PDB file of C-alpha atoms in Angstrom:
ATOM      1  CA  MET A  19      16.187   3.298   3.240  1.00 38.00           C
ATOM      2  CA  LEU A  20      14.654   6.639   4.216  1.00 37.00           C
ATOM      3  CA  VAL A  21      10.974   7.168   3.431  1.00 38.00           C
ATOM      4  CA  ALA A  22       9.631  10.697   3.133  1.00 38.00           C
ATOM      5  CA  VAL A  23       6.199  11.237   4.662  1.00 39.00           C
ATOM      6  CA  TRP A  24       4.254  14.191   3.312  1.00 38.00           C
ATOM      7  CA  ALA A  25       1.408  15.672   5.305  1.00 42.00           C
ATOM      8  CA  LEU A  26      -1.895  16.437   3.640  1.00 43.00           C
ATOM      9  CA  PRO A  27      -2.779  20.076   2.973  1.00 44.00           C
ATOM     10  CA  VAL A  28      -5.285  21.377   5.492  1.00 37.00           C
ATOM     11  CA  ARG A  29      -8.211  21.109   3.087  1.00 60.00           C
ATOM     12  CA  GLY A  30      -7.504  17.506   2.169  1.00 63.00           C
ATOM     13  CA  ALA A  31      -6.899  16.444   5.762  1.00 64.00           C
ATOM     14  CA  ASP A  32     -10.129  18.043   6.908  1.00 74.00           C
ATOM     15  CA  LEU A  33     -12.024  16.460   4.017  1.00 86.00           C
ATOM     16  CA  VAL A  34     -10.900  12.943   4.967  1.00 89.00           C
ATOM     17  CA  ASP A  35     -12.317  13.375   8.473  1.00 90.00           C
ATOM     18  CA  ASP A  36     -15.518  14.942   7.122  1.00 92.00           C
ATOM     19  CA  VAL A  37     -16.060  12.030   4.729  1.00 92.00           C
ATOM     20  CA  GLN A  38     -15.529   9.507   7.524  1.00 90.00           C
ATOM     21  CA  LYS A  39     -18.027  11.282   9.776  1.00 91.00           C
ATOM     22  CA  LYS A  40     -20.553  11.494   6.936  1.00 92.00           C
ATOM     23  CA  TYR A  41     -20.507   7.768   6.247  1.00 91.00           C
ATOM     24  CA  GLU A  42     -20.643   6.947   9.937  1.00 91.00           C
ATOM     25  CA  SER A  43     -23.856   8.986  10.203  1.00 93.00           C
ATOM     26  CA  LEU A  44     -25.486   7.660   7.013  1.00 92.00           C
ATOM     27  CA  VAL A  45     -28.442   5.294   7.336  1.00 95.00           C
ATOM     28  CA  GLY A  46     -28.319   4.417   3.641  1.00 96.00           C
ATOM     29  CA  PHE A  47     -28.469   5.702   0.074  1.00 97.00           C
ATOM     30  CA  THR A  48     -29.616   4.924  -3.452  1.00 98.00           C
ATOM     31  CA  ALA A  49     -27.878   5.890  -6.696  1.00 98.00           C
ATOM     32  CA  ASP A  50     -27.588   5.171 -10.394  1.00 98.00           C
ATOM     33  CA  PHE A  51     -24.136   4.182 -11.605  1.00 98.00           C
ATOM     34  CA  ASN A  52     -21.881   4.072 -14.639  1.00 98.00           C
ATOM     35  CA  GLN A  53     -19.036   1.577 -14.312  1.00 97.00           C
ATOM     36  CA  ASN A  54     -15.988   1.181 -16.521  1.00 97.00           C
ATOM     37  CA  LEU A  55     -13.865  -1.957 -16.240  1.00 96.00           C
ATOM     38  CA  LYS A  56     -10.553  -2.265 -18.088  1.00 96.00           C
ATOM     39  CA  ASN A  57      -8.255  -5.262 -18.458  1.00 94.00           C
ATOM     40  CA  SER A  58      -4.636  -4.101 -18.473  1.00 92.00           C
ATOM     41  CA  SER A  59      -3.140  -7.033 -20.399  1.00 91.00           C
ATOM     42  CA  SER A  60      -5.700  -7.138 -23.225  1.00 92.00           C
ATOM     43  CA  GLY A  61      -6.655  -3.469 -23.238  1.00 90.00           C
ATOM     44  CA  GLU A  62     -10.309  -4.500 -23.449  1.00 94.00           C
ATOM     45  CA  GLY A  63     -12.934  -2.632 -21.487  1.00 95.00           C
ATOM     46  CA  GLU A  64     -16.555  -3.015 -20.498  1.00 96.00           C
ATOM     47  CA  LYS A  65     -19.112  -0.382 -19.597  1.00 97.00           C
ATOM     48  CA  ARG A  66     -21.913  -1.180 -17.161  1.00 97.00           C
ATOM     49  CA  THR A  67     -24.940   0.753 -15.952  1.00 98.00           C
ATOM     50  CA  GLY A  68     -27.436   0.109 -13.194  1.00 98.00           C
ATOM     51  CA  THR A  69     -28.548   1.031  -9.693  1.00 98.00           C
ATOM     52  CA  ILE A  70     -27.231   0.629  -6.139  1.00 97.00           C
ATOM     53  CA  ALA A  71     -29.088   0.652  -2.821  1.00 97.00           C
ATOM     54  CA  PHE A  72     -27.363   0.513   0.577  1.00 96.00           C
ATOM     55  CA  LYS A  73     -28.794   0.207   4.083  1.00 96.00           C
ATOM     56  CA  LYS A  74     -26.804  -0.052   7.292  1.00 93.00           C
ATOM     57  CA  PRO A  75     -25.163  -1.995   8.624  1.00 89.00           C
ATOM     58  CA  SER A  76     -24.175  -3.813   5.412  1.00 88.00           C
ATOM     59  CA  LEU A  77     -27.193  -4.498   3.192  1.00 94.00           C
ATOM     60  CA  VAL A  78     -26.499  -3.867  -0.511  1.00 95.00           C
ATOM     61  CA  ARG A  79     -28.573  -4.315  -3.658  1.00 96.00           C
ATOM     62  CA  TRP A  80     -26.429  -3.821  -6.777  1.00 96.00           C
ATOM     63  CA  GLU A  81     -28.366  -4.266 -10.032  1.00 97.00           C
ATOM     64  CA  THR A  82     -26.546  -4.157 -13.354  1.00 97.00           C
ATOM     65  CA  GLU A  83     -28.880  -3.518 -16.298  1.00 97.00           C
ATOM     66  CA  GLU A  84     -26.380  -3.270 -19.175  1.00 95.00           C
ATOM     67  CA  PRO A  85     -24.647  -5.012 -20.904  1.00 95.00           C
ATOM     68  CA  GLU A  86     -26.267  -8.004 -19.116  1.00 95.00           C
ATOM     69  CA  LYS A  87     -28.524  -8.284 -16.118  1.00 95.00           C
ATOM     70  CA  GLU A  88     -26.801  -9.172 -12.865  1.00 96.00           C
ATOM     71  CA  LEU A  89     -28.143  -8.870  -9.322  1.00 96.00           C
ATOM     72  CA  LEU A  90     -25.716  -8.752  -6.403  1.00 94.00           C
ATOM     73  CA  LEU A  91     -27.466  -8.918  -3.043  1.00 94.00           C
ATOM     74  CA  VAL A  92     -25.584  -8.574   0.219  1.00 92.00           C
ATOM     75  CA  GLY A  93     -28.064  -9.787   2.840  1.00 90.00           C
ATOM     76  CA  LYS A  94     -27.868 -10.300   6.579  1.00 87.00           C
ATOM     77  CA  ASP A  95     -26.391 -13.793   6.341  1.00 85.00           C
ATOM     78  CA  VAL A  96     -25.220 -14.484   2.803  1.00 90.00           C
ATOM     79  CA  VAL A  97     -24.358 -12.807  -0.497  1.00 92.00           C
ATOM     80  CA  TRP A  98     -26.135 -13.753  -3.719  1.00 94.00           C
ATOM     81  CA  ASP A  99     -24.834 -13.024  -7.217  1.00 94.00           C
ATOM     82  CA  TYR A 100     -27.541 -13.850  -9.786  1.00 97.00           C
ATOM     83  CA  PHE A 101     -27.118 -13.856 -13.573  1.00 96.00           C
ATOM     84  CA  GLU A 102     -30.568 -13.831 -15.139  1.00 94.00           C
ATOM     85  CA  ASP A 103     -29.604 -14.773 -18.712  1.00 94.00           C
ATOM     86  CA  ASP A 104     -27.492 -17.735 -17.577  1.00 94.00           C
ATOM     87  CA  GLN A 105     -30.017 -18.809 -14.929  1.00 95.00           C
ATOM     88  CA  GLU A 106     -27.205 -19.247 -12.428  1.00 96.00           C
ATOM     89  CA  ALA A 107     -26.761 -17.924  -8.895  1.00 96.00           C
ATOM     90  CA  TYR A 108     -23.671 -17.910  -6.702  1.00 94.00           C
ATOM     91  CA  ARG A 109     -23.760 -17.727  -2.919  1.00 93.00           C
ATOM     92  CA  TYR A 110     -20.949 -16.464  -0.653  1.00 90.00           C
ATOM     93  CA  PRO A 111     -20.403 -15.655   3.044  1.00 87.00           C
ATOM     94  CA  VAL A 112     -21.097 -11.997   3.874  1.00 83.00           C
ATOM     95  CA  GLU A 113     -17.848 -11.532   5.786  1.00 76.00           C
ATOM     96  CA  GLU A 114     -15.759 -12.764   2.854  1.00 69.00           C
ATOM     97  CA  ILE A 115     -17.201 -10.080   0.569  1.00 68.00           C
ATOM     98  CA  ILE A 116     -17.440  -7.084   2.906  1.00 64.00           C
ATOM     99  CA  SER A 117     -14.128  -7.550   4.731  1.00 60.00           C
ATOM    100  CA  SER A 118     -12.020  -7.536   1.559  1.00 62.00           C
ATOM    101  CA  LYS A 119     -10.786  -4.213   0.150  1.00 52.00           C
ATOM    102  CA  THR A 120     -13.311  -4.104  -2.682  1.00 76.00           C
ATOM    103  CA  MET A 121     -15.660  -1.519  -4.133  1.00 85.00           C
ATOM    104  CA  LEU A 122     -18.320  -2.674  -1.653  1.00 84.00           C
ATOM    105  CA  LYS A 123     -16.121  -1.747   1.285  1.00 83.00           C
ATOM    106  CA  PHE A 124     -16.008   1.843   0.072  1.00 86.00           C
ATOM    107  CA  LEU A 125     -19.733   2.019  -0.685  1.00 85.00           C
ATOM    108  CA  THR A 126     -20.753   0.654   2.712  1.00 84.00           C
ATOM    109  CA  GLY A 127     -18.459   3.030   4.580  1.00 83.00           C
ATOM    110  CA  LYS A 128     -16.401   0.188   6.048  1.00 82.00           C
ATOM    111  CA  ALA A 129     -13.185   1.500   4.513  1.00 84.00           C
ATOM    112  CA  ASN A 130     -11.580   3.810   7.051  1.00 85.00           C
ATOM    113  CA  LEU A 131      -9.728   6.317   4.892  1.00 87.00           C
ATOM    114  CA  ARG A 132      -7.308   7.454   7.551  1.00 86.00           C
ATOM    115  CA  GLU A 133      -6.645   4.089   9.243  1.00 89.00           C
ATOM    116  CA  ASP A 134      -6.581   1.854   6.157  1.00 89.00           C
ATOM    117  CA  PHE A 135      -4.819   4.119   3.664  1.00 91.00           C
ATOM    118  CA  HIS A 136      -2.053   6.610   3.085  1.00 91.00           C
ATOM    119  CA  VAL A 137      -4.029   9.551   1.680  1.00 91.00           C
ATOM    120  CA  PHE A 138      -2.687  12.108  -0.804  1.00 90.00           C
ATOM    121  CA  ASP A 139      -4.337  15.248  -2.103  1.00 88.00           C
ATOM    122  CA  GLU A 140      -4.531  15.178  -5.931  1.00 87.00           C
ATOM    123  CA  PRO A 141      -6.300  18.239  -7.407  1.00 78.00           C
ATOM    124  CA  ASP A 142      -8.280  17.437 -10.554  1.00 78.00           C
ATOM    125  CA  SER A 143      -9.264  20.437 -12.686  1.00 75.00           C
ATOM    126  CA  ALA A 144     -11.543  18.227 -14.825  1.00 72.00           C
ATOM    127  CA  ALA A 145     -13.515  16.848 -11.874  1.00 75.00           C
ATOM    128  CA  GLY A 146     -16.353  19.351 -12.113  1.00 82.00           C
ATOM    129  CA  GLY A 147     -15.988  20.700  -8.590  1.00 87.00           C
ATOM    130  CA  LEU A 148     -15.275  17.342  -6.965  1.00 92.00           C
ATOM    131  CA  PHE A 149     -12.154  16.932  -4.827  1.00 91.00           C
ATOM    132  CA  ARG A 150      -9.871  14.001  -5.700  1.00 93.00           C
ATOM    133  CA  LEU A 151      -7.880  11.984  -3.168  1.00 93.00           C
ATOM    134  CA  LYS A 152      -5.348   9.249  -3.896  1.00 93.00           C
ATOM    135  CA  LEU A 153      -5.483   6.261  -1.532  1.00 93.00           C
ATOM    136  CA  VAL A 154      -2.606   3.816  -1.100  1.00 93.00           C
ATOM    137  CA  PRO A 155      -3.485   0.855   1.177  1.00 92.00           C
ATOM    138  CA  LYS A 156      -1.295   0.436   4.230  1.00 92.00           C
ATOM    139  CA  GLU A 157      -1.741  -3.315   3.714  1.00 90.00           C
ATOM    140  CA  PRO A 158      -2.153  -3.879  -0.050  1.00 88.00           C
ATOM    141  CA  GLU A 159      -3.823  -7.024  -1.355  1.00 87.00           C
ATOM    142  CA  PRO A 160      -4.151  -8.351  -4.929  1.00 89.00           C
ATOM    143  CA  GLY A 161      -7.568  -6.777  -5.417  1.00 88.00           C
ATOM    144  CA  LEU A 162      -6.499  -3.279  -4.386  1.00 91.00           C
ATOM    145  CA  VAL A 163      -3.084  -1.656  -4.632  1.00 93.00           C
ATOM    146  CA  MET A 164      -4.261   1.902  -5.306  1.00 94.00           C
ATOM    147  CA  ALA A 165      -7.505   3.863  -5.435  1.00 94.00           C
ATOM    148  CA  HIS A 166      -8.829   7.334  -6.141  1.00 94.00           C
ATOM    149  CA  VAL A 167     -11.998   8.833  -4.727  1.00 93.00           C
ATOM    150  CA  TRP A 168     -13.760  11.987  -5.863  1.00 95.00           C
ATOM    151  CA  VAL A 169     -15.622  13.744  -3.059  1.00 93.00           C
ATOM    152  CA  ASP A 170     -18.292  16.423  -3.196  1.00 93.00           C
ATOM    153  CA  PRO A 171     -16.854  19.050  -0.788  1.00 91.00           C
ATOM    154  CA  ALA A 172     -20.340  20.415  -0.088  1.00 91.00           C
ATOM    155  CA  THR A 173     -21.935  17.106   0.988  1.00 93.00           C
ATOM    156  CA  HIS A 174     -18.774  15.081   1.858  1.00 93.00           C
ATOM    157  CA  LEU A 175     -20.176  12.204  -0.208  1.00 94.00           C
ATOM    158  CA  ILE A 176     -18.015  10.044  -2.479  1.00 95.00           C
ATOM    159  CA  MET A 177     -19.307  10.436  -6.038  1.00 96.00           C
ATOM    160  CA  ARG A 178     -16.678   8.408  -7.874  1.00 95.00           C
ATOM    161  CA  ILE A 179     -14.326   5.556  -6.948  1.00 95.00           C
ATOM    162  CA  ALA A 180     -11.526   4.147  -9.124  1.00 96.00           C
ATOM    163  CA  ILE A 181      -9.690   1.016  -7.981  1.00 95.00           C
ATOM    164  CA  GLN A 182      -6.545  -0.569  -9.436  1.00 95.00           C
ATOM    165  CA  ASP A 183      -5.547  -4.149  -8.662  1.00 93.00           C
ATOM    166  CA  PHE A 184      -2.153  -5.887  -8.611  1.00 92.00           C
ATOM    167  CA  TYR A 185      -2.349  -6.561 -12.371  1.00 94.00           C
ATOM    168  CA  ALA A 186      -3.163  -2.895 -13.151  1.00 95.00           C
ATOM    169  CA  ASN A 187      -6.765  -3.734 -14.065  1.00 96.00           C
ATOM    170  CA  THR A 188      -9.087  -0.833 -13.209  1.00 96.00           C
ATOM    171  CA  ASN A 189     -12.637  -0.544 -11.900  1.00 96.00           C
ATOM    172  CA  ASP A 190     -14.062   2.976 -12.191  1.00 97.00           C
ATOM    173  CA  LEU A 191     -17.499   3.628 -10.651  1.00 97.00           C
ATOM    174  CA  ILE A 192     -19.378   6.922 -11.056  1.00 97.00           C
ATOM    175  CA  LEU A 193     -22.498   7.566  -8.970  1.00 97.00           C
ATOM    176  CA  LYS A 194     -25.396   9.736 -10.174  1.00 97.00           C
ATOM    177  CA  ASN A 195     -28.734  10.825  -8.700  1.00 97.00           C
ATOM    178  CA  LEU A 196     -27.494   9.907  -5.233  1.00 97.00           C
ATOM    179  CA  LYS A 197     -30.200  10.105  -2.553  1.00 97.00           C
ATOM    180  CA  VAL A 198     -29.231   9.975   1.113  1.00 96.00           C
ATOM    181  CA  ASP A 199     -31.193   8.118   3.803  1.00 96.00           C
ATOM    182  CA  PRO A 200     -34.231   7.000   1.771  1.00 96.00           C
ATOM    183  CA  LYS A 201     -36.719   4.591   3.350  1.00 95.00           C
ATOM    184  CA  LEU A 202     -35.576   1.102   2.326  1.00 96.00           C
ATOM    185  CA  SER A 203     -37.318  -2.075   3.404  1.00 95.00           C
ATOM    186  CA  ASP A 204     -35.162  -5.042   4.487  1.00 93.00           C
ATOM    187  CA  SER A 205     -37.128  -7.132   1.963  1.00 94.00           C
ATOM    188  CA  LEU A 206     -35.332  -5.262  -0.827  1.00 95.00           C
ATOM    189  CA  PHE A 207     -32.174  -7.145   0.164  1.00 95.00           C
ATOM    190  CA  VAL A 208     -33.694 -10.643   0.318  1.00 94.00           C
ATOM    191  CA  PHE A 209     -33.144 -12.959  -2.648  1.00 93.00           C
ATOM    192  CA  SER A 210     -36.046 -15.104  -3.846  1.00 92.00           C
ATOM    193  CA  LEU A 211     -34.563 -17.979  -5.806  1.00 91.00           C
ATOM    194  CA  PRO A 212     -36.342 -18.350  -9.187  1.00 92.00           C
ATOM    195  CA  LYS A 213     -37.347 -21.816 -10.306  1.00 92.00           C
ATOM    196  CA  GLY A 214     -34.859 -23.641 -12.497  1.00 92.00           C
ATOM    197  CA  VAL A 215     -31.856 -21.574 -11.400  1.00 95.00           C
ATOM    198  CA  THR A 216     -28.616 -23.477 -10.762  1.00 94.00           C
ATOM    199  CA  VAL A 217     -27.060 -22.583  -7.406  1.00 93.00           C
ATOM    200  CA  HIS A 218     -23.296 -22.612  -6.872  1.00 93.00           C
ATOM    201  CA  ASP A 219     -22.819 -22.579  -3.116  1.00 91.00           C
ATOM    202  CA  ASN A 220     -19.600 -21.241  -1.608  1.00 87.00           C
ATOM    203  CA  THR A 221     -20.783 -20.884   1.988  1.00 84.00           C
ATOM    204  CA  GLY A 222     -20.588 -24.451   3.266  1.00 75.00           C
ATOM    205  CA  LEU A 223     -24.295 -24.390   4.148  1.00 64.00           C
ATOM    206  CA  ASP A 224     -25.006 -27.308   1.776  1.00 57.00           C
ATOM    207  CA  GLY A 225     -28.223 -25.951   0.358  1.00 51.00           C
ATOM    208  CA  ARG A 226     -29.742 -24.609   3.596  1.00 51.00           C
ATOM    209  CA  THR A 227     -31.316 -21.141   3.907  1.00 48.00           C
ATOM    210  CA  LEU A 228     -31.441 -20.643   0.150  1.00 46.00           C
ATOM    211  CA  THR A 229     -33.860 -17.716   0.307  1.00 44.00           C
ATOM    212  CA  GLN A 230     -31.829 -15.559   2.707  1.00 47.00           C
TER     213      GLN A 230
END
């Protein structure tokens, strides 16, 4: 079978390299977000709003305010996912979360656009000046078979990310009020376990280091 390989137009090719350089130089950022999740089989969707803070090398604070409060904290050693209304918290290894091809990998700049993906230029007249690129993973996995990113050509920052998984479910994240390299304390990414919260541990630490 012959496979045709199409080169990117000059603008798109240059933009990929500019985006990569931008995220390599970033110290961190904060942003508000609107997120739209859609289940392909049921057709049901969910809209979420909240805030995101990122600090290199891989610290993330992702707070969902609506429709229910959820706090995802990627710390130095472990990841916490806390659901306030349910009074439950889940703990995972950092490497398991960051190394997978998820939304977090894009936000933390650990997704190498040129090395990890086949990149295609897809002009979008409704993008409000943003430049859209289609990303097809060179090594697809169930959680990501295709993605689109919308880049601000003036700042080389990704302002929107849409991911599709193997089942055609979609996760569309739009960033607003993005601020680059703010001063963020490491304490912002440390989880203090509230009293009475049930912990579901998936790290194998057997209850140790619960406040990290």
